CSV table of C-alpha atoms and ligand atoms in Angstrom, one decimal:
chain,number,residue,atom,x,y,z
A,1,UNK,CA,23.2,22.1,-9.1
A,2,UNK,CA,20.5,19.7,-8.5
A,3,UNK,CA,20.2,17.6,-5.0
A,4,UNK,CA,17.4,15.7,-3.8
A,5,UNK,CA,17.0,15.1,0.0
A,6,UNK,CA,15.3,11.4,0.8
A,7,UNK,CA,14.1,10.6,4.2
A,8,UNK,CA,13.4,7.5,5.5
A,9,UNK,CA,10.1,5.7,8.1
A,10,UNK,CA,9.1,7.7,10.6
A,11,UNK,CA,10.3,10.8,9.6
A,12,UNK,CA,7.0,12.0,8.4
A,13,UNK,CA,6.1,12.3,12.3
A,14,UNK,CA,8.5,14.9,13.1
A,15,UNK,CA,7.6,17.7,15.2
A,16,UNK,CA,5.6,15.2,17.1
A,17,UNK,CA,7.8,12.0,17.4
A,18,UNK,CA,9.8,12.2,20.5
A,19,UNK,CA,10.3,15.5,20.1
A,20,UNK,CA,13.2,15.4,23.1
A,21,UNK,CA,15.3,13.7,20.3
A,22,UNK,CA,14.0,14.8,17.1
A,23,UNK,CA,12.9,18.1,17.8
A,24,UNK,CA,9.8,20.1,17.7
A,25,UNK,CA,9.8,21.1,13.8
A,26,UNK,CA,7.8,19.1,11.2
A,27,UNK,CA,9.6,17.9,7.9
A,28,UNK,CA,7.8,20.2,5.7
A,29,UNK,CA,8.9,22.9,7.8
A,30,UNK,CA,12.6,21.2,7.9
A,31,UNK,CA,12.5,21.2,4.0
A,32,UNK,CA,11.4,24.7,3.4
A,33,UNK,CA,13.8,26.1,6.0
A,34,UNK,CA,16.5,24.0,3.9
A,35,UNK,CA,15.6,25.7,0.5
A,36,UNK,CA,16.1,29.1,2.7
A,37,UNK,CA,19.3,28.2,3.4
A,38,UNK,CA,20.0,26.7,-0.1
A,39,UNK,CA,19.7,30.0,-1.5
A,40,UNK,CA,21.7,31.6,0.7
A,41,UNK,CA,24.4,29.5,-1.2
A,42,UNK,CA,23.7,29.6,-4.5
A,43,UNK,CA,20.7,30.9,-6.5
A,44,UNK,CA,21.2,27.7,-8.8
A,45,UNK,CA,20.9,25.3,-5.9
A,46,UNK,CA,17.7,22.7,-7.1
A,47,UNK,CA,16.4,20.8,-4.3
A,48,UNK,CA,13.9,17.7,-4.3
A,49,UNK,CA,12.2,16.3,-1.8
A,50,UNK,CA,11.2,12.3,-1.1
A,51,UNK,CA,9.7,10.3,2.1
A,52,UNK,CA,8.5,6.5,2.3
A,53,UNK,CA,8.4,4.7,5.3
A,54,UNK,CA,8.9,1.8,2.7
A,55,UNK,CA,12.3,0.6,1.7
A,56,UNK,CA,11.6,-0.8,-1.7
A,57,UNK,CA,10.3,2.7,-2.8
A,58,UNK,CA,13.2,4.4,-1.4
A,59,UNK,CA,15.4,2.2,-3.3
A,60,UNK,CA,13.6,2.9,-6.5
A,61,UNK,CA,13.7,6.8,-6.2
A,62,UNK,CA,18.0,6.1,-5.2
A,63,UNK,CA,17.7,4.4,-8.7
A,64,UNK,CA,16.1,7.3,-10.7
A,65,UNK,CA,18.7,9.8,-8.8
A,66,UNK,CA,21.7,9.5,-11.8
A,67,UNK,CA,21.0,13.2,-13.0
A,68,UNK,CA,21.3,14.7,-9.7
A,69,UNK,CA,24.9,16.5,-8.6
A,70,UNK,CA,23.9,14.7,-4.9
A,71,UNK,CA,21.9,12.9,-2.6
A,72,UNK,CA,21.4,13.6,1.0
A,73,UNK,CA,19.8,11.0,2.7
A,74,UNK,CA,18.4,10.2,6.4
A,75,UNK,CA,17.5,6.5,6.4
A,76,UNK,CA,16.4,6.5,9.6
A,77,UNK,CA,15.8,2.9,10.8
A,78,UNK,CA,17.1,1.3,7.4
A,79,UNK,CA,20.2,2.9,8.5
A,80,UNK,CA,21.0,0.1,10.8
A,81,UNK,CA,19.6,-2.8,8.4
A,82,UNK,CA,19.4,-1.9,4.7
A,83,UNK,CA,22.0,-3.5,2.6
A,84,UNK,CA,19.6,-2.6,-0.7
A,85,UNK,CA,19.4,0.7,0.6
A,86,UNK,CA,23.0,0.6,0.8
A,87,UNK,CA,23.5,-1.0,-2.6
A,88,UNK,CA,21.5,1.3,-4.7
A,89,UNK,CA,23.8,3.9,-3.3
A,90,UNK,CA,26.5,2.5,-4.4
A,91,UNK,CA,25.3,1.4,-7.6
A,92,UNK,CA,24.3,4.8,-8.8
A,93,UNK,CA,27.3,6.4,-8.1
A,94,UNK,CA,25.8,9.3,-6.4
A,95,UNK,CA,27.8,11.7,-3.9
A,96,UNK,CA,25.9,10.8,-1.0
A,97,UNK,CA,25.7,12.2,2.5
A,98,UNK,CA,23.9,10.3,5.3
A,99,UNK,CA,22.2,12.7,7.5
A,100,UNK,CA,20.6,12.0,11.3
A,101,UNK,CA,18.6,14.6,13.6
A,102,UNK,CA,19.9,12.8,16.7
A,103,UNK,CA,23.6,11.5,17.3
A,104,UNK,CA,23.4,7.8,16.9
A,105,UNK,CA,26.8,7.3,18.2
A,106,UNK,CA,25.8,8.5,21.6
A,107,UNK,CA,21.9,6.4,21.9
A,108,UNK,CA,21.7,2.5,21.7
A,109,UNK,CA,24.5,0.1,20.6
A,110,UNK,CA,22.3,-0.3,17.6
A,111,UNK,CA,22.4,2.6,16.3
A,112,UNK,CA,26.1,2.5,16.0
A,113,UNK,CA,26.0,0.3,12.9
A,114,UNK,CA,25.6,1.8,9.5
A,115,UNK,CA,24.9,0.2,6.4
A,116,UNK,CA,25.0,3.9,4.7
A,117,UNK,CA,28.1,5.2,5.8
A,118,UNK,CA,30.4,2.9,4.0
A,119,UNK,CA,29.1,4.1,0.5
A,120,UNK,CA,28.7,7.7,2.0
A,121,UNK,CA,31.3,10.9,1.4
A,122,UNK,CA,30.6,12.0,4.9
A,123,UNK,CA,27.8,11.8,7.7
A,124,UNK,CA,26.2,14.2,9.7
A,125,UNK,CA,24.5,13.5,13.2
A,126,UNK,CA,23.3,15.2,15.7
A,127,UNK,CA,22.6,18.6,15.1
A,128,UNK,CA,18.5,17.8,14.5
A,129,UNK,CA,17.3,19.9,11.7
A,130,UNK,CA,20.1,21.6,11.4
A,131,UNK,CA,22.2,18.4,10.3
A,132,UNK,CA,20.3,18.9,6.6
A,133,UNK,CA,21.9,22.1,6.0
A,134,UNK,CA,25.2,21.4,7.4
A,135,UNK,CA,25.2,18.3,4.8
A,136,UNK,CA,24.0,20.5,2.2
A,137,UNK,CA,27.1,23.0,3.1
A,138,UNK,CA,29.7,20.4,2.8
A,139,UNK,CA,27.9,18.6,-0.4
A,140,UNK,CA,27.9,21.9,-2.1
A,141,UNK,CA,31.2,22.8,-1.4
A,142,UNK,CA,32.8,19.5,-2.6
A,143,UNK,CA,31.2,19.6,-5.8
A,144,UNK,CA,31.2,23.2,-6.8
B,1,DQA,C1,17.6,8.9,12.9
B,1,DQA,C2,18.3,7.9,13.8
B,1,DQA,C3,17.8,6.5,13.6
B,1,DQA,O1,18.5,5.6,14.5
B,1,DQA,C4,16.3,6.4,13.9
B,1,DQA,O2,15.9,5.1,13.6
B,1,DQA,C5,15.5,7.4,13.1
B,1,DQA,C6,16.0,8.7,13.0
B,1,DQA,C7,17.9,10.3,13.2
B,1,DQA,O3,17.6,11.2,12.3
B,1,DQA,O4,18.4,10.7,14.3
B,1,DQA,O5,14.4,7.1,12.7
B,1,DQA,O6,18.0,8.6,11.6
C-alpha cells in the first residue's frame, strides 16, 4: 500500500517554530519516525514525502497522487483558506486524512474553519507528531 504524506507552509520550521505548540522535533525527524512506525504495520507500507510553503505546488503534487491507496495531508494555514486545495482533493478521489500537530479546535476562532475536512474521511488534531501515525493507523486499517 502506497501513501504519500503532504505538509503544508511553515511546516519545514518544525522543531524550531513555536515549539510550545508544535513540538520540539523537526519534520525530517517526524517522517522517519513515521516510516518506523509504518513498518510496524505492514512491511508493504510505501510512504512518500512532500512540503511547499506554496499552494499551487501542493495542488499539483494532490493532482499526480491517483496511484496512491491515500493521502495524509497537514495544510497548515491553507487549512483555513484553500478551496483549490480543497478541490484537488476532491477531484482526485483520494482517501484523504487531514492531519494537525496542534488542536485547532481549542486555539483561535480561525482555526476552527476547515476547507479540508469536508472532502476528508477523518481528521486528526492535536496529538503533535504523533497525529501522523495515528492517521496513518486509521488510513491503513480502512483500506486494508
Ligand atoms: C497546523 C494548524 C494550523 O492552524 C496552522 O496554521 C499550522 C499548523 C497544525 O499542525 O497544528 O501551520 O496545521
Amino acid at each position: 500500500m502506497k501513501f504519500i504524506v503532504i505538509n503544508g507552509p511553515n511546516l519545514n520550521l518544525l522543531g524550531t517554530r513555536e515549539p510550545d505548540i508544535y513540538g520540539t522535533t523537526t519534520l525530517v525527524d517526524i517522517n522517519k519516525e513515521l516510516v518506523d512506525f509504518a513498518k510496524t504495520l505492514d512491511d508493504n507500507i510505501e510512504l512518500s514525502f512532500f512540503q511547499s510553503n506554496i499552494e499551487g505546488e501542493i495542488v499539483d503534487k494532490i493532482q499526480q497522487c491517483a496511484d496512491f491507496s491515500g493521502l495524509i495531508i497537514n495544510p497548515a494555514g491553507y487549512t483555513h483558506t484553500s478551496v483549490a486545495i480543497a478541490d484537488a482533493i476532491k477531484g482526485v478521489g483520494i482517501k484523504c486524512v487531514e492531519v494537525h500537530l496542534s488542536n485547532v479546535n481549542n486555539r483561535e476562532e480561525f482555526r476552527k474553519n476547515s476547507f479540508i475536512s469536508p472532502v476528508s474521511t477523518g481528521t486528526i488534531a492535536g496529538f503533535q507528531k504523533d497525529s501522523y501515525k495515528l492517521a496513518l493507523l486509521g488510513l491503513y486499517r480502512l483500506l486494508k
